[in-house]
GROMACS .gro file of C-alpha atoms in nm:
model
  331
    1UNK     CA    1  -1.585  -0.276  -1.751
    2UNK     CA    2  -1.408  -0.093  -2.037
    3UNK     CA    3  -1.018  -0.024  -1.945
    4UNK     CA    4  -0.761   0.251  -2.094
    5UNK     CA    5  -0.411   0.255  -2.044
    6UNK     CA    6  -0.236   0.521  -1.909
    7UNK     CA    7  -0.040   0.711  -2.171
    8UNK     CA    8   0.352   0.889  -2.089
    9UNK     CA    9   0.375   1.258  -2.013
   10UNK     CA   10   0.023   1.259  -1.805
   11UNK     CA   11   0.030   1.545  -1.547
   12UNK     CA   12   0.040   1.409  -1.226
   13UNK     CA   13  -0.299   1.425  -1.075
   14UNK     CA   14  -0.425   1.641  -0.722
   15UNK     CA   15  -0.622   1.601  -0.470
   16UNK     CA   16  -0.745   1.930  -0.539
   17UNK     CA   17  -0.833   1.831  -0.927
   18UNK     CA   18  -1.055   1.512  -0.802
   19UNK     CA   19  -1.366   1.446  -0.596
   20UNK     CA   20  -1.264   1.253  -0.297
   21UNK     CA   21  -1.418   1.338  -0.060
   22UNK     CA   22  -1.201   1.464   0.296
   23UNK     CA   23  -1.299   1.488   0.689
   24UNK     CA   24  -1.163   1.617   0.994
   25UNK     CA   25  -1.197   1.469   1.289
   26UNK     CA   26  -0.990   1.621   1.568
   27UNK     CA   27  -0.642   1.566   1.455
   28UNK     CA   28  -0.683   1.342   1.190
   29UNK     CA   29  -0.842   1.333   0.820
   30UNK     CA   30  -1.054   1.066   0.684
   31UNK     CA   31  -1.104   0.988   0.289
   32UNK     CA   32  -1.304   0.771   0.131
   33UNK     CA   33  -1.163   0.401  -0.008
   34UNK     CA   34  -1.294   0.445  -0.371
   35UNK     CA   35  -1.590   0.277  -0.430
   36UNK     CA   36  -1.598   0.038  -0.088
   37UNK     CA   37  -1.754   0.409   0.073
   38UNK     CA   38  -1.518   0.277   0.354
   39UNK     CA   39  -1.334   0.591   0.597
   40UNK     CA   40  -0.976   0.562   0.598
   41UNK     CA   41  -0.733   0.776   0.772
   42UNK     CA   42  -0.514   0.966   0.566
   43UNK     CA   43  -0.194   0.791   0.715
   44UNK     CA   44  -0.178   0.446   0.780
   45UNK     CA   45   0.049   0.259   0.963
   46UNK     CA   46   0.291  -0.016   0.820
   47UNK     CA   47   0.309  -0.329   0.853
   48UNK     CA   48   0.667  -0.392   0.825
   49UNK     CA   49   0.811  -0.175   1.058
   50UNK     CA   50   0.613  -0.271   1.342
   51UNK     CA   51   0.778  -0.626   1.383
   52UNK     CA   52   1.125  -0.491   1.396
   53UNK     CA   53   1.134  -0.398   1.752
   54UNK     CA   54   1.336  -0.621   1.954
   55UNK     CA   55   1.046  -0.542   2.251
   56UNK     CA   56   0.724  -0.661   2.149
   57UNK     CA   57   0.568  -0.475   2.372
   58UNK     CA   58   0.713  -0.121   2.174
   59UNK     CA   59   0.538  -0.247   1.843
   60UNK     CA   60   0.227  -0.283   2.053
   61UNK     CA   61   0.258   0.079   2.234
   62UNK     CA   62   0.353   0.210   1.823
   63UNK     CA   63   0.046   0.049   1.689
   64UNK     CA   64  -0.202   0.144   1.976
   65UNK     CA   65  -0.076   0.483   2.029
   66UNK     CA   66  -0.166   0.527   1.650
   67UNK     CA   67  -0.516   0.422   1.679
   68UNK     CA   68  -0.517   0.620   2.006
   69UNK     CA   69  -0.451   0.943   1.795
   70UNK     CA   70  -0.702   0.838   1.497
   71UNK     CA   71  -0.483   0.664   1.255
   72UNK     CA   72  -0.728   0.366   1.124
   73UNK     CA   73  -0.562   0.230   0.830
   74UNK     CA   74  -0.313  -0.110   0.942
   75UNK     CA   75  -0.104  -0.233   0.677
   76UNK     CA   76   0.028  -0.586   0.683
   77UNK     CA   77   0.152  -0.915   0.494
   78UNK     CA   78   0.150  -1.244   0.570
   79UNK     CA   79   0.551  -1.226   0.509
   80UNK     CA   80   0.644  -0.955   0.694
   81UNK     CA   81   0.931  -1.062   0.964
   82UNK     CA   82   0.822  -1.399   0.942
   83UNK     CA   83   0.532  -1.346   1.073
   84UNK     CA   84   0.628  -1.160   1.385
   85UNK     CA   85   0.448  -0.852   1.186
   86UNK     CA   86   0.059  -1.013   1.197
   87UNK     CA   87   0.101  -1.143   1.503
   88UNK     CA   88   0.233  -0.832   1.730
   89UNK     CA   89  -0.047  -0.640   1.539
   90UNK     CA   90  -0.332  -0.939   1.614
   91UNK     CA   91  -0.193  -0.862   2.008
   92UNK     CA   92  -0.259  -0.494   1.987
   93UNK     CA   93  -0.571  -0.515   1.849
   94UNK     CA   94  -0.703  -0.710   2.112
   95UNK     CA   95  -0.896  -0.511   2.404
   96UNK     CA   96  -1.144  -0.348   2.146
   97UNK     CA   97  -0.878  -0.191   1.952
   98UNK     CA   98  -0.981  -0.445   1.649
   99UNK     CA   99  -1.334  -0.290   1.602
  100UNK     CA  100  -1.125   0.087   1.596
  101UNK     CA  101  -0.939   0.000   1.285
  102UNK     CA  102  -0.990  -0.105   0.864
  103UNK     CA  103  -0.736  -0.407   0.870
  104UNK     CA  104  -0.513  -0.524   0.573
  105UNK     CA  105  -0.280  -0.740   0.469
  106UNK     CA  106  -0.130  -0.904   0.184
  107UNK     CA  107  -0.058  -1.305   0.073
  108UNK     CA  108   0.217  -1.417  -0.186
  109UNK     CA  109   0.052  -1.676  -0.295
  110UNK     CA  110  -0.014  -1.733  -0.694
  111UNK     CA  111  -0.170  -2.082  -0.693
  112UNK     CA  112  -0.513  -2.134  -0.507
  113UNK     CA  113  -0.356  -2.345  -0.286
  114UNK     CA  114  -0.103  -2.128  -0.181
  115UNK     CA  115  -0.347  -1.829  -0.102
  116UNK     CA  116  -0.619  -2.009   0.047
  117UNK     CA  117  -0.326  -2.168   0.327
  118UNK     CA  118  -0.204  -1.751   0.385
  119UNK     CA  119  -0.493  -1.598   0.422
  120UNK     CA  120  -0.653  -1.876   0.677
  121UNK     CA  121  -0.258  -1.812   0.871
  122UNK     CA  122  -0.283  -1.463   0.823
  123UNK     CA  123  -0.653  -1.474   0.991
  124UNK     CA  124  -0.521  -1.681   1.260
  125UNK     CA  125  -0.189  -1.439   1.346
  126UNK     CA  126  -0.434  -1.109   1.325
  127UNK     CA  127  -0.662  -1.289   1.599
  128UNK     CA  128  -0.956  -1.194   1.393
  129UNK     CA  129  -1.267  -1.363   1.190
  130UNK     CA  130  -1.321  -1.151   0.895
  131UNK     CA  131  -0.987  -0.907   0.752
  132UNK     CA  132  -1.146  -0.595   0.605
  133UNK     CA  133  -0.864  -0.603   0.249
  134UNK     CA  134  -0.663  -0.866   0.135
  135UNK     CA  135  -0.398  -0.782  -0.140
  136UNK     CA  136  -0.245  -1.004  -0.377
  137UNK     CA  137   0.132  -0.874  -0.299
  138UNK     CA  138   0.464  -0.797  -0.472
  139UNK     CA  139   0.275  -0.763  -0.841
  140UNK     CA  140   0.618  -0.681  -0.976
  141UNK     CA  141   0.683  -0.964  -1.266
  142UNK     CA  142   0.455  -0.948  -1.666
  143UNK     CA  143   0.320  -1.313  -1.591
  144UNK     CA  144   0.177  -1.230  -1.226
  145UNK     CA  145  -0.122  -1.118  -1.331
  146UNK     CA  146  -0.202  -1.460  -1.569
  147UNK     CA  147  -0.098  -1.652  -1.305
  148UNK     CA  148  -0.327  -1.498  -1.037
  149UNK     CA  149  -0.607  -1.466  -1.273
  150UNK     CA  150  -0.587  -1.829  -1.465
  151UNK     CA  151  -0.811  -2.117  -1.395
  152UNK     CA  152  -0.653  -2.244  -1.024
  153UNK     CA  153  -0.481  -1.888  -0.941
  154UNK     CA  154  -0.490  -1.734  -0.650
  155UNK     CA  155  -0.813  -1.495  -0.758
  156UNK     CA  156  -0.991  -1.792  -0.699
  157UNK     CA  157  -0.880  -1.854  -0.356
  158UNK     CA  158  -0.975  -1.502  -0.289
  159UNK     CA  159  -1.304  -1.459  -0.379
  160UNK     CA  160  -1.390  -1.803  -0.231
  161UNK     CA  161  -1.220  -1.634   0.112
  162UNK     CA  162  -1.490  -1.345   0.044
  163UNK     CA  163  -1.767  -1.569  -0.009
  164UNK     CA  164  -1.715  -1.766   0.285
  165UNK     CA  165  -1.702  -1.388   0.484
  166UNK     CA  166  -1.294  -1.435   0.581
  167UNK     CA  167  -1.239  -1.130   0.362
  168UNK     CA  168  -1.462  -0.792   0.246
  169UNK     CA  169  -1.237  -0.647  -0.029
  170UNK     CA  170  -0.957  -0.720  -0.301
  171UNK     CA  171  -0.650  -0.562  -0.411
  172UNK     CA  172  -0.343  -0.596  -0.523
  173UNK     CA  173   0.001  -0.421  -0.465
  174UNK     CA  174   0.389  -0.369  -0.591
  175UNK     CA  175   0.665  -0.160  -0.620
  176UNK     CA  176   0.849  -0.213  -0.983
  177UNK     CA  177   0.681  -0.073  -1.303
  178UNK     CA  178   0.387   0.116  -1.318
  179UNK     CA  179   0.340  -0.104  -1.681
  180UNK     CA  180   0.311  -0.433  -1.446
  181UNK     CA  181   0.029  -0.221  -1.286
  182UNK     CA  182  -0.133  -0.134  -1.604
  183UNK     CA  183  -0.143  -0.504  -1.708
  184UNK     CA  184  -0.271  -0.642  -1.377
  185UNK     CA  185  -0.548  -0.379  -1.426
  186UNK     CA  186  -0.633  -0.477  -1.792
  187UNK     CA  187  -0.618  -0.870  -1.727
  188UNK     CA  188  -0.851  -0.825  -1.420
  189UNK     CA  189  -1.125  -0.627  -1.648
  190UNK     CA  190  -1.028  -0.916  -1.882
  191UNK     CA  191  -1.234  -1.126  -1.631
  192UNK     CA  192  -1.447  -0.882  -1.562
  193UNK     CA  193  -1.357  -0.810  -1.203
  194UNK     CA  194  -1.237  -0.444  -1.060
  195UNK     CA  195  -0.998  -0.386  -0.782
  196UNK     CA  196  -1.123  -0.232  -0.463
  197UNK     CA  197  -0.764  -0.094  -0.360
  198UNK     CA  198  -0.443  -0.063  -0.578
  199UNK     CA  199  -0.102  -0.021  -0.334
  200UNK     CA  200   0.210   0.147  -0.552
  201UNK     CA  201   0.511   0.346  -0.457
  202UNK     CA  202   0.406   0.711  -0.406
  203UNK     CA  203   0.682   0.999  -0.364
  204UNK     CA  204   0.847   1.300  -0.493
  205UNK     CA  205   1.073   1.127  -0.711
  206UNK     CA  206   0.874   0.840  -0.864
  207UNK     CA  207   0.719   1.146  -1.007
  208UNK     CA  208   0.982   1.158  -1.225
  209UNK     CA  209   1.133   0.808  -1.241
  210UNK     CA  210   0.843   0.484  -1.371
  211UNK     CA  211   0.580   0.681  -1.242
  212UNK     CA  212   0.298   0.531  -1.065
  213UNK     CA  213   0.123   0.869  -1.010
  214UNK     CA  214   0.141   0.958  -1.396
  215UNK     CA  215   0.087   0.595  -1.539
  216UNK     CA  216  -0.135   0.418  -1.271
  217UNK     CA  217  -0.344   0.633  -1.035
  218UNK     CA  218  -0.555   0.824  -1.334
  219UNK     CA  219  -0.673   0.489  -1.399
  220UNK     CA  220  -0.790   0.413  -1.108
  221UNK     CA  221  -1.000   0.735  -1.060
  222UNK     CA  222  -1.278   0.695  -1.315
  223UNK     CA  223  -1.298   0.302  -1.184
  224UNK     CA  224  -1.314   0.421  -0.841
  225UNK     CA  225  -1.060   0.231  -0.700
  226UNK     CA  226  -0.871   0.317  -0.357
  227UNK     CA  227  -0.536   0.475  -0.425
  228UNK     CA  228  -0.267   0.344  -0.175
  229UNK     CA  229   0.038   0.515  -0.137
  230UNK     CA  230   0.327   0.358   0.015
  231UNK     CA  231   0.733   0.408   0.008
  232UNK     CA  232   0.676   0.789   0.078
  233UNK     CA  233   1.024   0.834   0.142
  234UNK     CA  234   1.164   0.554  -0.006
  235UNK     CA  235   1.241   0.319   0.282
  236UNK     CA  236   1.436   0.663   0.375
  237UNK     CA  237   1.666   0.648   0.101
  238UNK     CA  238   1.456   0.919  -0.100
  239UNK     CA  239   1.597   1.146   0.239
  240UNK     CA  240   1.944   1.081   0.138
  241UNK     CA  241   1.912   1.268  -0.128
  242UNK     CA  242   1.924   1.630   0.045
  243UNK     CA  243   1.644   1.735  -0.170
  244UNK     CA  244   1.323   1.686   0.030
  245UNK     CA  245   1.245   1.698   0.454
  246UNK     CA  246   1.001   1.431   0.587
  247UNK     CA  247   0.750   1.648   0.618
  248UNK     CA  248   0.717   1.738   0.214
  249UNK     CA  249   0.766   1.359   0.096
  250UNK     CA  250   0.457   1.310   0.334
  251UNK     CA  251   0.293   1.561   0.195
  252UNK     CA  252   0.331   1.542  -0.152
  253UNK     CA  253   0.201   1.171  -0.094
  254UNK     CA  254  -0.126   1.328   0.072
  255UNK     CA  255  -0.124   1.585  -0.180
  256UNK     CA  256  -0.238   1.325  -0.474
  257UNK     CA  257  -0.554   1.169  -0.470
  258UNK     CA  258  -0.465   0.870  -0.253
  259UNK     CA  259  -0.727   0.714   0.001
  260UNK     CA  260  -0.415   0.651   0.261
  261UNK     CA  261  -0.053   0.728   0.288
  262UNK     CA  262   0.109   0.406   0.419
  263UNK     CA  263   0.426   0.452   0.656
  264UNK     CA  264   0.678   0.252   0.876
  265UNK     CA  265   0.694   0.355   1.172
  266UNK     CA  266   0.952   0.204   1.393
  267UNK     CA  267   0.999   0.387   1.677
  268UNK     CA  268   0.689   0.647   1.867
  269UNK     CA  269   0.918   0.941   1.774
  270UNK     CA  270   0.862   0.885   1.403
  271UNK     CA  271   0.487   0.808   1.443
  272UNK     CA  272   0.438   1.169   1.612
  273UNK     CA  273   0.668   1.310   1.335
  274UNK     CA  274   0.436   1.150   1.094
  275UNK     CA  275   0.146   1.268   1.258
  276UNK     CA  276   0.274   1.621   1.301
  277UNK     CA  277   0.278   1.625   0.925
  278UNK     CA  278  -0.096   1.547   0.938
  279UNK     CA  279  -0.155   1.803   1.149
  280UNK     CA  280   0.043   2.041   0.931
  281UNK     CA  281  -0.096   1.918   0.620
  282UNK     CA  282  -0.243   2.180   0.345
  283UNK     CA  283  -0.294   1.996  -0.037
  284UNK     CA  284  -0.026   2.120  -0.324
  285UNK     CA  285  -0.139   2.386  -0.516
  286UNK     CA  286   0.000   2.297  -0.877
  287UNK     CA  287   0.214   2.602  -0.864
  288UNK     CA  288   0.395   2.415  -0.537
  289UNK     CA  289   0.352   2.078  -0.667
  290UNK     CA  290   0.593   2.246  -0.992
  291UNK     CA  291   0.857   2.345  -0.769
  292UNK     CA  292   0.921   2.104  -0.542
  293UNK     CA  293   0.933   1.889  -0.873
  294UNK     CA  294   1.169   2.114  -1.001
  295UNK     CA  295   1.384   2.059  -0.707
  296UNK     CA  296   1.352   1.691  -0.731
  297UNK     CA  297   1.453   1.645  -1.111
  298UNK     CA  298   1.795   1.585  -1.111
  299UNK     CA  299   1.808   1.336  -0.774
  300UNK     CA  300   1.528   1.098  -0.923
  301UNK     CA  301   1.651   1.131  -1.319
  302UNK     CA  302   1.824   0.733  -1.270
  303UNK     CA  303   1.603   0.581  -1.005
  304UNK     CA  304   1.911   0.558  -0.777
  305UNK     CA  305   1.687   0.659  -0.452
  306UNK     CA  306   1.433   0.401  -0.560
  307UNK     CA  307   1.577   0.089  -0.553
  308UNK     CA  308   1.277  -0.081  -0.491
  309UNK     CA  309   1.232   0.012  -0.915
  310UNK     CA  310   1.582  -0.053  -0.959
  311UNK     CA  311   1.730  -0.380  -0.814
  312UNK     CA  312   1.606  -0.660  -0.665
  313UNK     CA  313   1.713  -0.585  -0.334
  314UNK     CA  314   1.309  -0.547  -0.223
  315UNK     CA  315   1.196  -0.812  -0.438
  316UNK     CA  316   1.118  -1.063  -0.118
  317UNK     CA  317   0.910  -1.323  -0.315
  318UNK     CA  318   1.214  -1.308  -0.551
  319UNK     CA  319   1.436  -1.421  -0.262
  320UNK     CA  320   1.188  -1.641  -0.164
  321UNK     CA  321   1.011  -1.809  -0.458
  322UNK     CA  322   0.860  -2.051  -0.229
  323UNK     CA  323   0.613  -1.841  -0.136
  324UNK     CA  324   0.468  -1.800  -0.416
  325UNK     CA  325   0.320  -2.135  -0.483
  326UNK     CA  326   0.496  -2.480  -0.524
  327UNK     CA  327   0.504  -2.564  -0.935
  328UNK     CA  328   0.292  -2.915  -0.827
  329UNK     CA  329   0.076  -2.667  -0.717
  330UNK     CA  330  -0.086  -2.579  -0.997
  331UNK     CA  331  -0.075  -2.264  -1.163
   0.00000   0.00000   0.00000
């Protein structure tokens, strides 16, 4: 399938300007996941935060009360917490709450090897036979892509996992450079395969700042692909900047043309504060998407509320090279 780049100085693009198609049910909206014709809620919950709680039984009452109020979308990794992450949310989605839900997570893995032993532990944690999207995670480094996509990669282990019916869709995610985006993209037509979901950092100031929306997203919208926002607010930092509420980094997120808005949610008062912003939710005009990017200029202009871009601080298979796949391995 043919592939073009994204070029600087794109506008950012709307959900007004595309043709996703959005539903309301009660409470919640519902948009399509590009071309899987899967129904995703427009905020999902994630994975990270949920295993922070020193009760388990608080991550279960965060993650049911979510599904409870129509939120469908669970976002995961195989990493997260050590595990405690997949395996409080395999414990909540027991008692039918699985069937409720679009599961995901995401394996480190780079060898074939490597993946293929995550995703069967992953599978095993979530309490579950099949896991509805499985991302290859932290696409931050140039040489990720080759060594995902070479002969003994981890794309191998993948679509063997699909195959044998352990997995329904592909993706990939990361938080650095929208340019280590661009490449994964272009070395996956390479081999002729297309994403079903593409995770990347989604807020106010990355708008201004190695921009995913600009450089990445209109990409994915003539391929179809599932546009997965996460990092709305920056791990929170993005708040310390004075310049934006909750409510409008949420907002802007939902604004774009993404499938799902990703969010941790550590405690139930910040799930019903994200959920209030669903509730409040009316897409950016242009004209408001212009000023509130006005008012955002001069906080984003060095990255220094998106350290995810900036430092290594969130790099976790950095920290942990391990995970990524033994060199004996194979690639």
């Amino acid at each position: 399938m043919p592939f073009a780049a994204a070029t600087p100085g794109q506008t950012i693009p709307l959900l007004a300007d595309t043709p996703i198609r959005e539903t309301v049910r009660g409470d919640m909206r519902y948009r399509t996941l590009g071309h899987t014709g899967e129904e995703v809620s427009i905020l999902g919950v994630g994975g990270f935060h949920i295993g922070m709680q020193k009760d388990e039984q608080e991550s279960l009452r965060i993650i049911r009360t979510a599904i409870d109020a129509g939120v469908n979308f669970m976002d995961n990794s195989w990493d997260y917490n050590e595990g405690a992450s997949e395996i409080r949310m395999g414990k909540a989605l027991q008692d039918g709450y699985r069937k409720r839900v679009f599961l995901m997570t995401k394996i480190d893995g780079r060898s074939k090897k490597s993946a293929a032993a995550q995703i069967d532990e992953s599978l095993r944690r979530l309490q579950t036979d099949v896991i509805d999207l499985v991302q290859h995670h932290e696409i931050i480094r140039l040489e990720d892509p080759d060594r995902i996509f070479r002969e003994g990669g981890a794309q191998e282990a993948l679509l063997e996992a699909q195959q044998a019916g352990k997995l329904r869709f592909i993706g990939f995610t990361g938080h650095k450079d929208p340019f280590v985006h661009v490449r994964m993209l272009r070395i996956a037509a390479e081999y002729g395969f297309t994403f079903d979901a593409v995770q990347m950092p989604l807020n106010v100031l990355d708008a201004h700042f190695r921009s995913f929306a600009k450089l990445v997203v209109p990409d994915l919208l003539p391929l179809r692909i599932g546009v997965l926002g996460m990092k709305s607010m920056g791990c929170g930092q993005i708040l310390k900047s004075g310049c934006v509420t909750p409510q409008e980094c949420l907002h802007y997120a939902m604004s774009l043309p993404t499938s799902t808005v990703i969010s941790g949610m550590d405690s139930l008062q910040v799930l019903e504060q994200n959920l209030e912003a669903v509730r409040t939710f009316q897409p950016f005009t242009r004209e408001q998407l212009d000023r509130l990017l006005e008012r955002t200029r001069e906080a984003a202009a060095h990255g220094q509320f998106e350290g995810f871009k900036t430092t290594n601080g969130f790099d976790a298979t950095a920290q942990n090279p391990q995970w990524l796949g033994e060199p004996d391995e194979g690639p």
